[in-house]
PDB file of C-alpha atoms and ligand atoms in Angstrom:
ATOM      1  CA  MET Z   1       0.035  -0.013  -0.010  1.00 80.00           C
ATOM      2  CA  ALA Z   2       1.501   3.196  -1.139  1.00 96.00           C
ATOM      3  CA  VAL Z   3       0.269   6.579  -2.307  1.00 98.00           C
ATOM      4  CA  LEU Z   4       2.778   7.931  -4.879  1.00 98.00           C
ATOM      5  CA  PRO Z   5       3.307  11.511  -5.892  1.00 98.00           C
ATOM      6  CA  ILE Z   6       1.378  12.581  -8.929  1.00 98.00           C
ATOM      7  CA  VAL Z   7       3.420  14.208 -11.810  1.00 98.00           C
ATOM      8  CA  GLU Z   8       1.906  17.425 -12.986  1.00 98.00           C
ATOM      9  CA  VAL Z   9       2.363  19.785 -16.068  1.00 98.00           C
ATOM     10  CA  PRO Z  10       4.672  20.891 -17.364  1.00 97.00           C
ATOM     11  CA  ASP Z  11       6.788  17.826 -16.356  1.00 98.00           C
ATOM     12  CA  PRO Z  12       8.216  16.471 -19.576  1.00 98.00           C
ATOM     13  CA  ARG Z  13       7.575  12.837 -18.552  1.00 98.00           C
ATOM     14  CA  LEU Z  14       3.828  13.496 -19.227  1.00 99.00           C
ATOM     15  CA  ARG Z  15       4.940  13.687 -23.005  1.00 98.00           C
ATOM     16  CA  LEU Z  16       6.573  10.261 -23.078  1.00 98.00           C
ATOM     17  CA  VAL Z  17       5.237   7.304 -25.004  1.00 99.00           C
ATOM     18  CA  SER Z  18       4.957   4.484 -22.477  1.00 99.00           C
ATOM     19  CA  GLU Z  19       6.393   1.011 -23.191  1.00 99.00           C
ATOM     20  CA  PRO Z  20       4.345  -2.251 -23.396  1.00 99.00           C
ATOM     21  CA  VAL Z  21       4.469  -4.418 -20.240  1.00 98.00           C
ATOM     22  CA  SER Z  22       6.246  -7.649 -21.269  1.00 98.00           C
ATOM     23  CA  GLU Z  23       4.934  -9.943 -18.633  1.00 98.00           C
ATOM     24  CA  VAL Z  24       2.345  -9.474 -15.877  1.00 98.00           C
ATOM     25  CA  THR Z  25       4.431 -10.210 -12.785  1.00 98.00           C
ATOM     26  CA  ASP Z  26       3.902  -9.954  -9.042  1.00 98.00           C
ATOM     27  CA  ALA Z  27       5.807  -6.637  -9.376  1.00 98.00           C
ATOM     28  CA  VAL Z  28       3.302  -5.394 -11.784  1.00 98.00           C
ATOM     29  CA  ARG Z  29       0.423  -6.470  -9.571  1.00 98.00           C
ATOM     30  CA  ALA Z  30       2.088  -4.629  -6.581  1.00 98.00           C
ATOM     31  CA  PHE Z  31       2.529  -1.522  -8.715  1.00 98.00           C
ATOM     32  CA  VAL Z  32      -1.123  -1.633  -9.880  1.00 98.00           C
ATOM     33  CA  GLY Z  33      -2.067  -1.734  -6.122  1.00 98.00           C
ATOM     34  CA  ASP Z  34      -0.151   1.463  -5.472  1.00 98.00           C
ATOM     35  CA  MET Z  35      -1.765   2.966  -8.652  1.00 98.00           C
ATOM     36  CA  PHE Z  36      -5.257   2.202  -6.978  1.00 98.00           C
ATOM     37  CA  ASP Z  37      -4.042   3.659  -3.589  1.00 98.00           C
ATOM     38  CA  THR Z  38      -2.952   6.862  -5.373  1.00 98.00           C
ATOM     39  CA  MET Z  39      -6.031   7.192  -7.538  1.00 98.00           C
ATOM     40  CA  TYR Z  40      -8.371   6.868  -4.526  1.00 97.00           C
ATOM     41  CA  ALA Z  41      -6.298   9.262  -2.309  1.00 97.00           C
ATOM     42  CA  ALA Z  42      -6.482  11.959  -5.034  1.00 97.00           C
ATOM     43  CA  HIS Z  43     -10.151  11.319  -5.694  1.00 96.00           C
ATOM     44  CA  GLY Z  44      -9.613  10.499  -9.341  1.00 97.00           C
ATOM     45  CA  ILE Z  45     -11.679   8.083 -11.447  1.00 97.00           C
ATOM     46  CA  GLY Z  46      -8.699   6.919 -13.514  1.00 98.00           C
ATOM     47  CA  LEU Z  47      -4.922   6.954 -13.433  1.00 98.00           C
ATOM     48  CA  ALA Z  48      -2.183   6.145 -15.916  1.00 99.00           C
ATOM     49  CA  ALA Z  49       1.226   4.800 -14.786  1.00 99.00           C
ATOM     50  CA  ILE Z  50       3.080   7.806 -16.311  1.00 99.00           C
ATOM     51  CA  GLN Z  51       1.102  10.085 -13.864  1.00 99.00           C
ATOM     52  CA  VAL Z  52       3.315   8.464 -11.131  1.00 98.00           C
ATOM     53  CA  GLY Z  53       6.388   8.608 -13.245  1.00 98.00           C
ATOM     54  CA  VAL Z  54       6.404   5.005 -14.554  1.00 98.00           C
ATOM     55  CA  ALA Z  55       6.533   4.843 -18.497  1.00 99.00           C
ATOM     56  CA  GLN Z  56       4.671   1.560 -18.873  1.00 98.00           C
ATOM     57  CA  ARG Z  57       1.319   0.805 -20.510  1.00 99.00           C
ATOM     58  CA  ILE Z  58      -0.682   0.312 -17.332  1.00 99.00           C
ATOM     59  CA  LEU Z  59      -3.896   2.270 -16.196  1.00 98.00           C
ATOM     60  CA  VAL Z  60      -6.549   1.807 -13.574  1.00 98.00           C
ATOM     61  CA  ILE Z  61     -10.107   3.080 -13.649  1.00 98.00           C
ATOM     62  CA  ASP Z  62     -12.819   3.158 -10.984  1.00 98.00           C
ATOM     63  CA  LEU Z  63     -15.855   5.279 -11.853  1.00 96.00           C
ATOM     64  CA  GLN Z  64     -17.310   4.790  -8.343  1.00 89.00           C
ATOM     65  CA  ASP Z  65     -20.749   5.462  -9.784  1.00 82.00           C
ATOM     66  CA  ARG Z  66     -22.808   3.479  -7.248  1.00 84.00           C
ATOM     67  CA  GLU Z  67     -23.363   4.322  -3.570  1.00 89.00           C
ATOM     68  CA  GLU Z  68     -24.441   2.163  -0.721  1.00 89.00           C
ATOM     69  CA  THR Z  69     -25.935   3.152   2.560  1.00 91.00           C
ATOM     70  CA  GLY Z  70     -24.019   1.873   5.603  1.00 90.00           C
ATOM     71  CA  GLU Z  71     -25.395   0.842   9.021  1.00 92.00           C
ATOM     72  CA  ASP Z  72     -24.773   4.366  10.233  1.00 93.00           C
ATOM     73  CA  GLY Z  73     -27.054   5.817   7.489  1.00 93.00           C
ATOM     74  CA  GLU Z  74     -24.097   7.381   5.702  1.00 92.00           C
ATOM     75  CA  THR Z  75     -23.706   6.791   1.911  1.00 92.00           C
ATOM     76  CA  ARG Z  76     -20.376   5.756   0.578  1.00 90.00           C
ATOM     77  CA  PRO Z  77     -19.156   4.954  -2.926  1.00 89.00           C
ATOM     78  CA  VAL Z  78     -19.016   1.293  -3.949  1.00 92.00           C
ATOM     79  CA  ARG Z  79     -15.545   0.526  -5.309  1.00 92.00           C
ATOM     80  CA  ASN Z  80     -15.364  -1.112  -8.732  1.00 93.00           C
ATOM     81  CA  PRO Z  81     -11.749  -1.308  -9.478  1.00 97.00           C
ATOM     82  CA  HIS Z  82     -10.340  -2.292 -12.918  1.00 98.00           C
ATOM     83  CA  ALA Z  83      -6.755  -2.529 -14.086  1.00 98.00           C
ATOM     84  CA  TYR Z  84      -5.854  -2.384 -17.768  1.00 98.00           C
ATOM     85  CA  ILE Z  85      -2.453  -3.609 -19.076  1.00 99.00           C
ATOM     86  CA  ASN Z  86      -1.306  -2.876 -22.620  1.00 99.00           C
ATOM     87  CA  PRO Z  87      -4.721  -1.608 -23.508  1.00 99.00           C
ATOM     88  CA  GLU Z  88      -5.355  -0.836 -27.250  1.00 98.00           C
ATOM     89  CA  ILE Z  89      -8.233   0.784 -28.881  1.00 98.00           C
ATOM     90  CA  VAL Z  90      -9.253  -1.345 -31.880  1.00 98.00           C
ATOM     91  CA  ALA Z  91     -12.328   0.460 -33.085  1.00 98.00           C
ATOM     92  CA  VAL Z  92     -14.211   3.729 -32.390  1.00 98.00           C
ATOM     93  CA  SER Z  93     -17.715   4.974 -33.054  1.00 98.00           C
ATOM     94  CA  GLU Z  94     -18.546   7.685 -35.582  1.00 98.00           C
ATOM     95  CA  GLU Z  95     -20.821   9.116 -32.994  1.00 98.00           C
ATOM     96  CA  THR Z  96     -19.128  11.540 -30.627  1.00 98.00           C
ATOM     97  CA  SER Z  97     -19.849  12.717 -27.122  1.00 98.00           C
ATOM     98  CA  SER Z  98     -18.633  15.741 -25.168  1.00 98.00           C
ATOM     99  CA  TYR Z  99     -17.565  15.552 -21.473  1.00 98.00           C
ATOM    100  CA  ASN Z 100     -16.173  18.254 -19.091  1.00 98.00           C
ATOM    101  CA  GLU Z 101     -12.853  16.554 -18.377  1.00 98.00           C
ATOM    102  CA  GLY Z 102     -10.240  17.096 -15.706  1.00 98.00           C
ATOM    103  CA  CYS Z 103      -6.933  15.529 -15.069  1.00 98.00           C
ATOM    104  CA  LEU Z 104      -4.928  14.886 -11.873  1.00 98.00           C
ATOM    105  CA  SER Z 105      -1.840  16.114 -13.668  1.00 98.00           C
ATOM    106  CA  ILE Z 106      -3.509  19.461 -14.458  1.00 98.00           C
ATOM    107  CA  PRO Z 107      -5.089  20.090 -11.137  1.00 97.00           C
ATOM    108  CA  GLU Z 108      -8.530  21.708 -10.877  1.00 97.00           C
ATOM    109  CA  GLN Z 109      -8.759  22.759 -14.482  1.00 98.00           C
ATOM    110  CA  TYR Z 110     -11.663  21.538 -16.659  1.00 98.00           C
ATOM    111  CA  ALA Z 111     -12.582  21.798 -20.446  1.00 98.00           C
ATOM    112  CA  ASP Z 112     -15.125  20.194 -22.600  1.00 98.00           C
ATOM    113  CA  VAL Z 113     -13.546  17.536 -24.895  1.00 98.00           C
ATOM    114  CA  THR Z 114     -15.265  15.748 -27.809  1.00 98.00           C
ATOM    115  CA  ARG Z 115     -14.332  12.117 -28.337  1.00 98.00           C
ATOM    116  CA  PRO Z 116     -15.843   9.026 -29.961  1.00 98.00           C
ATOM    117  CA  ALA Z 117     -18.877   7.959 -27.902  1.00 98.00           C
ATOM    118  CA  ARG Z 118     -17.861   4.321 -27.837  1.00 98.00           C
ATOM    119  CA  CYS Z 119     -14.636   2.440 -28.227  1.00 98.00           C
ATOM    120  CA  THR Z 120     -13.716  -1.105 -28.467  1.00 99.00           C
ATOM    121  CA  VAL Z 121     -10.708  -1.938 -26.366  1.00 99.00           C
ATOM    122  CA  ARG Z 122      -8.407  -4.939 -26.023  1.00 98.00           C
ATOM    123  CA  TRP Z 123      -6.254  -5.340 -22.825  1.00 98.00           C
ATOM    124  CA  LEU Z 124      -4.603  -7.830 -20.301  1.00 98.00           C
ATOM    125  CA  ASP Z 125      -6.037  -8.070 -16.775  1.00 98.00           C
ATOM    126  CA  GLU Z 126      -3.851  -8.479 -13.519  1.00 97.00           C
ATOM    127  CA  GLN Z 127      -3.794 -12.191 -14.336  1.00 97.00           C
ATOM    128  CA  GLY Z 128      -2.432 -11.684 -17.857  1.00 98.00           C
ATOM    129  CA  ALA Z 129      -5.640 -12.730 -19.474  1.00 98.00           C
ATOM    130  CA  ALA Z 130      -6.721 -11.009 -22.599  1.00 98.00           C
ATOM    131  CA  HIS Z 131     -10.109  -9.213 -22.915  1.00 98.00           C
ATOM    132  CA  GLU Z 132     -11.985  -7.306 -25.565  1.00 98.00           C
ATOM    133  CA  GLU Z 133     -15.046  -5.093 -24.871  1.00 98.00           C
ATOM    134  CA  GLU Z 134     -16.990  -2.223 -26.396  1.00 98.00           C
ATOM    135  CA  LEU Z 135     -17.117   0.657 -23.799  1.00 98.00           C
ATOM    136  CA  SER Z 136     -19.631   3.572 -23.805  1.00 98.00           C
ATOM    137  CA  GLY Z 137     -20.588   6.538 -21.621  1.00 97.00           C
ATOM    138  CA  LEU Z 138     -18.031   7.873 -19.123  1.00 97.00           C
ATOM    139  CA  LEU Z 139     -15.943   4.592 -19.171  1.00 98.00           C
ATOM    140  CA  ALA Z 140     -15.387   5.149 -22.877  1.00 98.00           C
ATOM    141  CA  THR Z 141     -14.355   8.778 -22.182  1.00 98.00           C
ATOM    142  CA  CYS Z 142     -12.151   7.949 -19.230  1.00 98.00           C
ATOM    143  CA  MET Z 143     -10.426   5.008 -21.196  1.00 98.00           C
ATOM    144  CA  GLN Z 144      -9.607   7.310 -24.114  1.00 99.00           C
ATOM    145  CA  HIS Z 145      -8.191   9.998 -21.665  1.00 99.00           C
ATOM    146  CA  GLU Z 146      -6.036   7.383 -20.020  1.00 98.00           C
ATOM    147  CA  ILE Z 147      -4.854   5.723 -23.174  1.00 99.00           C
ATOM    148  CA  ASP Z 148      -3.835   9.273 -24.375  1.00 99.00           C
ATOM    149  CA  HIS Z 149      -1.669   9.468 -21.322  1.00 99.00           C
ATOM    150  CA  LEU Z 150       0.165   6.244 -22.451  1.00 99.00           C
ATOM    151  CA  ASN Z 151       0.881   8.080 -25.716  1.00 99.00           C
ATOM    152  CA  GLY Z 152       2.026  11.424 -24.160  1.00 99.00           C
ATOM    153  CA  VAL Z 153      -1.258  13.167 -25.060  1.00 99.00           C
ATOM    154  CA  LEU Z 154      -3.165  15.391 -22.470  1.00 98.00           C
ATOM    155  CA  PHE Z 155      -6.847  16.336 -22.633  1.00 98.00           C
ATOM    156  CA  VAL Z 156      -5.697  20.088 -23.255  1.00 98.00           C
ATOM    157  CA  ASP Z 157      -4.339  18.852 -26.671  1.00 98.00           C
ATOM    158  CA  HIS Z 158      -8.006  18.236 -27.851  1.00 98.00           C
ATOM    159  CA  ILE Z 159      -9.061  21.849 -27.251  1.00 98.00           C
ATOM    160  CA  SER Z 160      -8.466  25.036 -29.102  1.00 98.00           C
ATOM    161  CA  ARG Z 161      -4.931  26.772 -28.561  1.00 98.00           C
ATOM    162  CA  LEU Z 162      -6.645  29.824 -27.173  1.00 98.00           C
ATOM    163  CA  LYS Z 163      -8.686  27.665 -24.490  1.00 98.00           C
ATOM    164  CA  ARG Z 164      -5.494  25.739 -23.753  1.00 98.00           C
ATOM    165  CA  GLN Z 165      -3.521  28.870 -23.110  1.00 98.00           C
ATOM    166  CA  MET Z 166      -6.394  30.290 -20.877  1.00 98.00           C
ATOM    167  CA  LEU Z 167      -6.465  27.076 -18.841  1.00 98.00           C
ATOM    168  CA  LEU Z 168      -2.760  26.774 -18.281  1.00 98.00           C
ATOM    169  CA  LYS Z 169      -2.623  30.513 -17.267  1.00 97.00           C
ATOM    170  CA  LYS Z 170      -5.308  29.850 -14.752  1.00 97.00           C
ATOM    171  CA  LEU Z 171      -3.425  26.894 -13.386  1.00 98.00           C
ATOM    172  CA  ASP Z 172      -0.338  29.150 -13.112  1.00 97.00           C
ATOM    173  CA  LYS Z 173      -2.345  31.742 -11.245  1.00 97.00           C
ATOM    174  CA  ALA Z 174      -3.881  29.160  -8.904  1.00 96.00           C
ATOM    175  CA  ARG Z 175      -0.309  27.790  -8.181  1.00 96.00           C
ATOM    176  CA  LYS Z 176       1.055  31.282  -7.478  1.00 93.00           C
ATOM    177  CA  GLY Z 177      -1.891  32.166  -5.259  1.00 91.00           C
ATOM    178  CA  ALA Z 178      -1.315  28.848  -3.197  1.00 82.00           C
ATOM    179  CA  ALA Z 179       2.443  29.535  -2.816  1.00 73.00           C
TER     180      ALA Z 179
HETATM  181  O1  GNR A 201     -10.301  11.967 -12.177  1.00 90.28           O
HETATM  182  C1  GNR A 201     -10.510  12.206 -13.407  1.00 90.28           C
HETATM  183  N1  GNR A 201     -11.673  12.569 -13.850  1.00 90.28           N
HETATM  184  C2  GNR A 201     -11.980  12.546 -15.287  1.00 90.28           C
HETATM  185  C3  GNR A 201     -13.037  13.155 -15.654  1.00 90.28           C
HETATM  186  C4  GNR A 201     -13.458  13.362 -17.064  1.00 90.28           C
HETATM  187  C5  GNR A 201     -12.681  12.715 -17.851  1.00 90.28           C
HETATM  188  C6  GNR A 201     -11.493  12.004 -17.571  1.00 90.28           C
HETATM  189  C7  GNR A 201     -11.089  11.961 -16.096  1.00 90.28           C
HETATM  190  S1  GNR A 201      -9.753  11.056 -15.753  1.00 90.28           S
HETATM  191  C8  GNR A 201      -9.344  12.041 -14.324  1.00 90.28           C
HETATM  192  C9  GNR A 201      -8.084  11.309 -13.652  1.00 90.28           C
HETATM  193  C10 GNR A 201      -6.950  11.537 -14.513  1.00 90.28           C
HETATM  194  O2  GNR A 201      -6.256  12.457 -14.696  1.00 90.28           O
HETATM  195  N2  GNR A 201      -6.657  10.329 -15.204  1.00 90.28           N
HETATM  196  O3  GNR A 201      -5.581  10.385 -16.233  1.00 90.28           O
HETATM  197 NI1   NI A 202      -5.435  12.496 -16.798  1.00 90.28          NI
END
């Protein structure tokens, strides 16, 4: 169990193209555990390995879109963790959808990004077993955002130059205000 520091813009590591995992070993499984710890601690719904400085094609997603009520009457999210190793998009829909995206590496900045509404993804799970599935909704959006990270691409690369410059300027200001 370890919460790892998250790499933020403009760190050049976020622009690296990550390397495929050659074998799903115990070390990979332990690292995936640390990625979940880090994602939950940061209240994210996804995390790519390069966001903790590891240039390998590994990502984790948990949309936490369900809640349950405990004995104390409090509601808490139901965890639904998924790890994706060497994920590949093999097909995308023509239909697109827009979502107001954020990124743990670009803290507290959001912009509408248009992407294919559905994507078919192939990946290995933590046991090294292969899967292929068509994803839709927020899971499709999040998967494309995470696979972008594995290719050194950030959500701000999908918006206009003017919007990107405004967003990065706002981030700069927020950081200076916090310092
Ligand atoms: O926590 C996150 N929320 C989010 C919202 C909309 C689209 C994508 C995401 S992923 C993001 C976490 C992150 O930075 N993953 O790389
Ligand atoms: Ni991100």
